[in-house]
């Protein structure tokens, strides 16, 4: 079958990147990955081949090195679109090492946009976050909600990158963009071959749950049960990573087919459903039959009380909807954890 286009996926060996590469290959796009492997492993490429039958092109490259990036674009003239995942993403670390986060996350996007302009690559999908909304005034939160004061340097790099892309487009450069604001991506591919592999102690809830269930961590700490929610624990919108990956394919198709309404669009990617931390824990226990050892502790600084998406705009315009249930998604995370620990 003919390729629908060649997509550069930055950060394509990472968690969301690798799942997106699989969905792009499934839909007959050609893929080239660039990644500096700072938080991922080249072995992911073989896993992608096992799932799809195709091993994507790969170039180990740091987007902050503009000469290397220019050379990459010069050698890959058939690229027509970019999905930009590559970034540091640990919220806590970003508060301790802000300059590391600003340099990496901003310089990489600036270099990428400059190279895209130089090499006449017009389409960019940017990996953003619901963190841009902070604690929204209204729930569920839709795309018209204001961007709030950032909660961390990490969150600020997401907001700033969105602005960098927006102003670059508004200045008349021949670029079209879509910013995808993820809520809480969790789970793994149903093959259990790719998933989330945190280095060191996980920051996020679901990897911490699966590592506790498998015995790497003694107990899960639940950060606060005195929030104004039904059981006192914070509410998030947990979205299956494969569902999320499919939205990227829809976004790329929209740009390639010129179906976008404005040169830069924003979409919320979530399920539209909010769940408390305790609900997630109990859904995990039901889905896997594993009992979790957990303890309520104090709040984690910077956490918002509740956030979940109004997904109607993405549903309508992207023709996309999150389909997987919370339980099946948590089961997929568990199956991946077991398969990964068997081999590592
Ligand atoms: C965090 C970031 C968000 C970022 C996302 C991706 C904040 C405020 N937000 O989302 O900007 O895009 O990660 O990395 O940091 N929890 C526990 N125990 C744990 C871990 C988490 O109780 O060991 C709770 C948290 O308090 C929160 C929920 O689980 O209520 C989800 O936490 P997490 O998975 O870290 O995601 P967010 O904080 O929502």
Short mmCIF file of C-alpha atoms and ligand atoms in Angstrom, two decimals:
data_model
loop_
_atom_site.label_atom_id
_atom_site.label_comp_id
_atom_site.label_asym_id
_atom_site.label_seq_id
_atom_site.Cartn_x
_atom_site.Cartn_y
_atom_site.Cartn_z
CA UNK A 1 0.00 0.00 0.00
CA UNK A 2 1.21 3.53 -0.76
CA UNK A 3 2.41 5.64 2.12
CA UNK A 4 0.12 8.52 3.14
CA UNK A 5 3.15 10.67 3.95
CA UNK A 6 6.32 10.61 5.98
CA UNK A 7 6.09 11.79 9.57
CA UNK A 8 9.01 12.82 11.75
CA UNK A 9 8.28 11.76 15.32
CA UNK A 10 10.55 13.47 17.84
CA UNK A 11 10.75 11.51 21.07
CA UNK A 12 9.38 8.52 19.18
CA UNK A 13 11.00 5.91 21.41
CA UNK A 14 9.32 7.37 24.51
CA UNK A 15 6.05 6.34 26.11
CA UNK A 16 3.42 8.25 24.12
CA UNK A 17 5.74 8.58 21.11
CA UNK A 18 6.18 4.82 20.64
CA UNK A 19 2.43 4.16 20.85
CA UNK A 20 1.84 6.89 18.29
CA UNK A 21 4.46 5.44 15.95
CA UNK A 22 2.62 2.11 16.07
CA UNK A 23 -0.70 3.74 15.16
CA UNK A 24 0.91 5.77 12.35
CA UNK A 25 2.47 2.61 10.88
CA UNK A 26 -0.86 0.77 11.24
CA UNK A 27 -2.42 3.56 9.14
CA UNK A 28 0.28 3.32 6.43
CA UNK A 29 2.24 6.43 7.26
CA UNK A 30 6.02 6.25 6.95
CA UNK A 31 7.80 7.21 10.15
CA UNK A 32 11.23 8.56 10.99
CA UNK A 33 12.06 8.83 14.68
CA UNK A 34 14.58 11.17 16.22
CA UNK A 35 15.30 10.76 19.91
CA UNK A 36 18.33 11.44 22.10
CA UNK A 37 17.47 8.35 24.21
CA UNK A 38 17.78 10.43 27.38
CA UNK A 39 14.71 8.71 28.82
CA UNK A 40 14.09 5.77 26.49
CA UNK A 41 15.75 2.76 24.93
CA UNK A 42 16.55 1.88 21.33
CA UNK A 43 15.13 -1.62 21.99
CA UNK A 44 11.67 -0.06 21.62
CA UNK A 45 12.28 -0.05 17.85
CA UNK A 46 12.32 -3.86 17.75
CA UNK A 47 9.13 -3.96 19.80
CA UNK A 48 7.48 -1.62 17.30
CA UNK A 49 8.61 -3.97 14.51
CA UNK A 50 7.19 -6.98 16.36
CA UNK A 51 3.82 -5.21 16.66
CA UNK A 52 3.57 -3.67 13.19
CA UNK A 53 5.99 -5.65 10.99
CA UNK A 54 7.87 -2.41 10.25
CA UNK A 55 10.99 -1.11 11.94
CA UNK A 56 10.84 2.67 11.71
CA UNK A 57 13.84 4.69 10.62
CA UNK A 58 15.71 5.98 13.64
CA UNK A 59 18.29 8.69 14.18
CA UNK A 60 19.79 9.30 17.62
CA UNK A 61 19.89 13.05 17.74
CA UNK A 62 19.49 15.85 20.24
CA UNK A 63 17.09 18.51 18.98
CA UNK A 64 19.09 21.11 20.89
CA UNK A 65 21.93 20.52 18.41
CA UNK A 66 20.73 22.56 15.49
CA UNK A 67 23.51 21.56 13.08
CA UNK A 68 22.63 17.90 13.54
CA UNK A 69 18.96 18.66 13.06
CA UNK A 70 19.58 20.67 9.88
CA UNK A 71 21.63 17.79 8.53
CA UNK A 72 18.82 15.37 9.38
CA UNK A 73 16.24 17.44 7.48
CA UNK A 74 18.65 17.88 4.55
CA UNK A 75 18.96 14.11 4.27
CA UNK A 76 15.24 13.43 4.74
CA UNK A 77 13.58 15.67 2.18
CA UNK A 78 10.47 13.51 2.00
CA UNK A 79 9.25 14.46 5.48
CA UNK A 80 6.01 16.43 5.30
CA UNK A 81 4.90 16.58 8.94
CA UNK A 82 6.27 16.51 12.47
CA UNK A 83 4.85 15.22 15.74
CA UNK A 84 6.89 16.79 18.49
CA UNK A 85 6.99 14.76 21.72
CA UNK A 86 10.64 15.11 22.71
CA UNK A 87 10.81 16.94 26.04
CA UNK A 88 11.65 16.56 29.69
CA UNK A 89 8.48 15.90 31.69
CA UNK A 90 9.19 15.37 35.37
CA UNK A 91 7.29 18.11 37.19
CA UNK A 92 9.22 17.80 40.47
CA UNK A 93 12.62 17.79 38.80
CA UNK A 94 11.67 20.87 36.80
CA UNK A 95 11.19 22.86 40.01
CA UNK A 96 14.72 21.91 41.10
CA UNK A 97 16.41 22.31 37.70
CA UNK A 98 14.39 24.96 35.86
CA UNK A 99 17.16 25.96 33.47
CA UNK A 100 17.64 22.36 32.36
CA UNK A 101 13.92 22.25 31.51
CA UNK A 102 13.75 25.65 29.83
CA UNK A 103 16.86 24.99 27.74
CA UNK A 104 15.86 21.54 26.60
CA UNK A 105 12.15 22.03 26.06
CA UNK A 106 12.32 25.47 24.47
CA UNK A 107 15.54 25.28 22.44
CA UNK A 108 14.43 21.99 20.89
CA UNK A 109 11.11 23.46 19.72
CA UNK A 110 12.76 26.62 18.38
CA UNK A 111 15.34 24.58 16.45
CA UNK A 112 12.63 22.33 15.12
CA UNK A 113 10.49 25.22 13.86
CA UNK A 114 13.49 26.93 12.24
CA UNK A 115 14.48 23.72 10.47
CA UNK A 116 10.88 23.10 9.37
CA UNK A 117 10.75 26.58 7.81
CA UNK A 118 14.15 26.13 6.13
CA UNK A 119 13.13 22.76 4.70
CA UNK A 120 9.53 23.66 3.85
CA UNK A 121 7.94 21.20 6.24
CA UNK A 122 4.53 22.66 7.02
CA UNK A 123 2.70 20.52 9.59
CA UNK A 124 3.39 20.23 13.30
CA UNK A 125 1.47 18.42 16.03
CA UNK A 126 2.64 19.49 19.46
CA UNK A 127 2.47 17.34 22.57
CA UNK A 128 0.94 19.61 25.21
CA UNK A 129 -0.76 19.09 28.53
CA UNK A 130 -3.88 20.00 30.48
CA UNK A 131 -1.43 21.50 32.97
CA UNK A 132 -1.82 24.71 30.90
CA UNK A 133 -5.31 25.12 32.47
CA UNK A 134 -4.04 24.87 36.09
CA UNK A 135 -7.11 24.48 38.31
CA UNK A 136 -9.82 25.45 35.82
CA UNK A 137 -12.72 27.64 36.96
CA UNK A 138 -15.24 25.38 35.23
CA UNK A 139 -15.38 21.63 34.81
CA UNK A 140 -15.28 19.81 32.51
CA UNK A 141 -12.65 22.05 30.92
CA UNK A 142 -12.95 22.93 27.24
CA UNK A 143 -10.45 24.53 24.89
CA UNK A 144 -11.78 28.05 25.47
CA UNK A 145 -10.73 27.97 29.13
CA UNK A 146 -7.97 30.45 29.92
CA UNK A 147 -4.36 29.38 30.29
CA UNK A 148 -3.49 29.88 33.95
CA UNK A 149 -0.37 30.77 35.91
CA UNK A 150 1.98 27.81 35.42
CA UNK A 151 2.23 25.27 38.25
CA UNK A 152 5.86 24.41 37.51
CA UNK A 153 8.72 25.20 35.10
CA UNK A 154 7.69 22.06 33.21
CA UNK A 155 4.13 23.39 32.85
CA UNK A 156 5.49 26.76 31.81
CA UNK A 157 7.53 25.14 29.01
CA UNK A 158 4.31 23.61 27.63
CA UNK A 159 2.53 26.99 27.70
CA UNK A 160 5.54 28.78 26.24
CA UNK A 161 6.03 26.26 23.46
CA UNK A 162 2.39 26.67 22.48
CA UNK A 163 2.99 30.42 22.29
CA UNK A 164 6.23 29.97 20.33
CA UNK A 165 4.36 27.93 17.73
CA UNK A 166 1.38 30.31 17.70
CA UNK A 167 3.48 33.45 17.19
CA UNK A 168 5.63 31.74 14.57
CA UNK A 169 2.47 30.92 12.63
CA UNK A 170 0.90 34.35 13.17
CA UNK A 171 4.06 35.96 11.81
CA UNK A 172 3.16 34.46 8.45
CA UNK A 173 5.47 31.48 8.33
CA UNK A 174 4.12 28.64 6.19
CA UNK A 175 3.29 26.36 9.12
CA UNK A 176 0.06 24.81 10.39
CA UNK A 177 -0.09 23.40 13.88
CA UNK A 178 -2.24 21.42 16.26
CA UNK A 179 -1.63 21.42 19.97
CA UNK A 180 -2.91 18.32 21.73
CA UNK A 181 -3.50 18.91 25.42
CA UNK A 182 -3.34 15.55 27.13
CA UNK A 183 -5.08 14.84 30.38
CA UNK A 184 -3.54 11.81 32.20
CA UNK A 185 -2.23 9.21 29.73
CA UNK A 186 -1.99 5.72 31.25
CA UNK A 187 -1.87 2.06 30.22
CA UNK A 188 0.07 0.21 27.57
CA UNK A 189 -0.27 -1.42 24.17
CA UNK A 190 -2.46 -4.57 24.32
CA UNK A 191 0.51 -6.63 23.06
CA UNK A 192 2.32 -5.73 26.33
CA UNK A 193 5.42 -5.04 24.21
CA UNK A 194 5.53 -1.28 24.75
CA UNK A 195 4.43 0.80 27.71
CA UNK A 196 5.63 3.30 30.27
CA UNK A 197 9.11 2.59 31.66
CA UNK A 198 9.96 5.22 34.26
CA UNK A 199 13.62 5.55 35.17
CA UNK A 200 14.03 5.50 38.94
CA UNK A 201 11.12 6.10 41.29
CA UNK A 202 7.95 6.84 39.30
CA UNK A 203 6.34 10.25 39.74
CA UNK A 204 3.02 9.34 38.20
CA UNK A 205 0.24 7.36 39.78
CA UNK A 206 -0.20 4.33 37.55
CA UNK A 207 3.47 3.30 37.20
CA UNK A 208 3.68 3.63 40.98
CA UNK A 209 0.64 1.38 41.33
CA UNK A 210 2.00 -1.33 39.00
CA UNK A 211 5.44 -1.23 40.64
CA UNK A 212 3.84 -1.57 44.06
CA UNK A 213 1.67 -4.46 42.88
CA UNK A 214 4.71 -6.29 41.49
CA UNK A 215 6.71 -5.70 44.67
CA UNK A 216 9.32 -3.15 43.56
CA UNK A 217 7.76 -0.53 45.87
CA UNK A 218 6.52 -1.32 49.37
CA UNK A 219 3.48 0.90 49.39
CA UNK A 220 1.70 3.49 47.33
CA UNK A 221 1.35 6.87 48.99
CA UNK A 222 -1.95 8.58 48.26
CA UNK A 223 -1.22 12.29 48.32
CA UNK A 224 -4.06 13.76 50.36
CA UNK A 225 -7.69 12.82 51.09
CA UNK A 226 -8.89 16.22 52.23
CA UNK A 227 -9.80 17.64 48.83
CA UNK A 228 -13.32 18.74 48.02
CA UNK A 229 -14.18 15.56 46.07
CA UNK A 230 -16.50 12.63 46.89
CA UNK A 231 -13.79 10.58 48.65
CA UNK A 232 -11.38 13.45 49.33
CA UNK A 233 -8.71 12.38 46.79
CA UNK A 234 -7.98 14.42 43.62
CA UNK A 235 -9.84 13.82 40.38
CA UNK A 236 -8.12 13.34 37.01
CA UNK A 237 -9.16 12.24 33.53
CA UNK A 238 -7.17 9.06 32.83
CA UNK A 239 -6.93 8.33 29.12
CA UNK A 240 -5.68 5.13 27.50
CA UNK A 241 -2.38 5.71 25.68
CA UNK A 242 -3.50 3.83 22.55
CA UNK A 243 -6.65 5.96 22.35
CA UNK A 244 -4.41 8.99 22.79
CA UNK A 245 -2.03 7.79 20.07
CA UNK A 246 -4.92 7.45 17.63
CA UNK A 247 -5.81 11.11 18.15
CA UNK A 248 -2.36 12.03 16.83
CA UNK A 249 -3.04 10.13 13.63
CA UNK A 250 -6.34 12.02 13.28
CA UNK A 251 -4.54 15.33 13.90
CA UNK A 252 -1.91 14.59 11.26
CA UNK A 253 -4.59 13.60 8.73
CA UNK A 254 -6.43 16.84 9.47
CA UNK A 255 -3.33 18.91 8.70
CA UNK A 256 -2.34 16.93 5.61
CA UNK A 257 -5.90 17.11 4.25
CA UNK A 258 -6.14 20.84 5.04
CA UNK A 259 -9.24 20.26 7.18
CA UNK A 260 -8.00 22.57 9.93
CA UNK A 261 -10.14 25.67 10.56
CA UNK A 262 -7.33 27.96 11.66
CA UNK A 263 -3.57 27.74 11.23
CA UNK A 264 -3.13 26.74 14.88
CA UNK A 265 -5.70 24.66 16.70
CA UNK A 266 -5.96 23.24 20.22
CA UNK A 267 -7.66 20.04 21.30
CA UNK A 268 -8.27 18.48 24.70
CA UNK A 269 -7.55 14.77 24.74
CA UNK A 270 -9.24 12.97 27.58
CA UNK A 271 -12.17 10.67 28.20
CA UNK A 272 -14.50 13.30 29.60
CA UNK A 273 -14.68 11.25 32.81
CA UNK A 274 -13.04 12.12 36.09
CA UNK A 275 -11.86 9.53 38.61
CA UNK A 276 -10.44 9.95 42.09
CA UNK A 277 -7.15 8.35 43.12
CA UNK A 278 -9.02 5.85 45.31
CA UNK A 279 -11.30 4.95 42.39
CA UNK A 280 -8.22 4.23 40.27
CA UNK A 281 -6.75 2.06 43.01
CA UNK A 282 -9.97 0.06 43.37
CA UNK A 283 -10.42 -0.26 39.61
CA UNK A 284 -6.87 -1.63 39.43
CA UNK A 285 -7.66 -4.16 42.15
CA UNK A 286 -10.82 -5.27 40.35
CA UNK A 287 -9.13 -5.43 36.95
CA UNK A 288 -6.12 -7.45 38.10
CA UNK A 289 -7.20 -9.29 41.24
CA UNK A 290 -4.14 -7.79 43.01
CA UNK A 291 -4.55 -6.12 46.39
CA UNK A 292 -2.65 -2.85 46.65
CA UNK A 293 -0.80 -1.76 49.74
CA UNK A 294 -1.50 1.95 50.05
CA UNK A 295 -1.46 4.67 52.67
CA UNK A 296 -2.95 8.15 52.80
CA UNK A 297 -0.26 10.79 53.32
CA UNK A 298 -0.17 14.59 53.01
CA UNK A 299 -0.89 16.52 49.83
CA UNK A 300 1.77 16.78 47.11
CA UNK A 301 2.67 20.45 46.49
CA UNK A 302 1.43 21.71 43.15
CA UNK A 303 -1.38 19.18 42.72
CA UNK A 304 -4.70 20.58 41.57
CA UNK A 305 -7.93 19.33 43.12
CA UNK A 306 -9.72 18.20 40.01
CA UNK A 307 -9.43 18.40 36.27
CA UNK A 308 -11.23 16.49 33.52
CA UNK A 309 -11.87 17.24 29.90
CA UNK A 310 -14.76 18.37 27.83
CA UNK A 311 -13.82 16.32 24.78
CA UNK A 312 -16.70 17.33 22.52
CA UNK A 313 -14.56 19.54 20.27
CA UNK A 314 -11.98 16.81 19.68
CA UNK A 315 -14.74 14.22 19.21
CA UNK A 316 -16.45 16.32 16.57
CA UNK A 317 -13.53 17.86 14.72
CA UNK A 318 -11.02 15.02 14.87
CA UNK A 319 -13.69 12.32 14.47
CA UNK A 320 -12.03 10.65 17.43
CA UNK A 321 -13.17 9.35 20.79
CA UNK A 322 -11.46 7.61 23.69
CA UNK A 323 -12.92 4.12 23.78
CA UNK A 324 -11.18 2.00 26.39
CA UNK A 325 -12.53 1.64 29.92
CA UNK A 326 -10.48 2.52 32.98
CA UNK A 327 -10.34 -1.12 34.05
CA UNK A 328 -9.10 -2.46 30.73
CA UNK A 329 -6.54 0.33 30.59
CA UNK A 330 -5.26 -0.47 34.08
CA UNK A 331 -5.12 -4.16 33.15
CA UNK A 332 -2.98 -3.27 30.12
CA UNK A 333 -0.58 -1.34 32.39
CA UNK A 334 -0.35 -4.38 34.65
CA UNK A 335 0.21 -6.81 31.76
CA UNK A 336 3.02 -4.59 30.50
CA UNK A 337 4.61 -4.31 33.94
CA UNK A 338 4.65 -8.12 34.28
CA UNK A 339 5.99 -8.71 30.76
CA UNK A 340 8.68 -6.04 31.21
CA UNK A 341 9.85 -7.38 34.58
CA UNK A 342 9.99 -10.93 33.18
CA UNK A 343 12.55 -9.78 30.63
CA UNK A 344 14.50 -7.15 32.59
C1 LIG B 1 1.37 15.38 36.34
C2 LIG B 1 1.58 16.84 36.09
C3 LIG B 1 1.17 17.19 34.69
C4 LIG B 1 1.93 16.36 33.72
C5 LIG B 1 1.71 14.89 34.03
C6 LIG B 1 2.60 14.04 33.12
C7 LIG B 1 1.35 17.98 38.27
C8 LIG B 1 0.57 18.96 39.03
N1 LIG B 1 0.87 17.67 37.07
O1 LIG B 1 -0.03 15.18 36.29
O2 LIG B 1 1.44 18.53 34.46
O3 LIG B 1 1.53 16.65 32.41
O4 LIG B 1 2.04 14.62 35.37
O5 LIG B 1 3.74 13.63 33.72
O6 LIG B 1 2.38 17.51 38.71
N2 LIG B 1 -0.70 10.41 43.12
C9 LIG B 1 -0.64 9.75 44.35
N3 LIG B 1 0.46 9.00 44.62
C10 LIG B 1 1.50 8.87 43.75
C11 LIG B 1 1.43 9.54 42.50
C12 LIG B 1 0.32 10.31 42.24
O7 LIG B 1 -1.56 9.85 45.16
O8 LIG B 1 2.47 8.19 44.07
C13 LIG B 1 -1.90 11.19 42.80
C14 LIG B 1 -1.61 12.68 42.58
O9 LIG B 1 -1.71 13.37 43.78
C15 LIG B 1 -2.71 13.03 41.58
C16 LIG B 1 -2.96 11.75 40.80
O10 LIG B 1 -2.41 10.70 41.58
O11 LIG B 1 -3.88 13.34 42.27
C17 LIG B 1 -2.29 11.75 39.44
O12 LIG B 1 -0.93 12.09 39.62
P1 LIG B 1 0.14 11.98 38.42
O13 LIG B 1 0.02 10.66 37.79
O14 LIG B 1 1.47 12.38 38.96
O15 LIG B 1 -0.38 13.02 37.36
P2 LIG B 1 -0.74 14.57 37.54
O16 LIG B 1 -0.17 15.13 38.76
O17 LIG B 1 -2.21 14.71 37.34
#
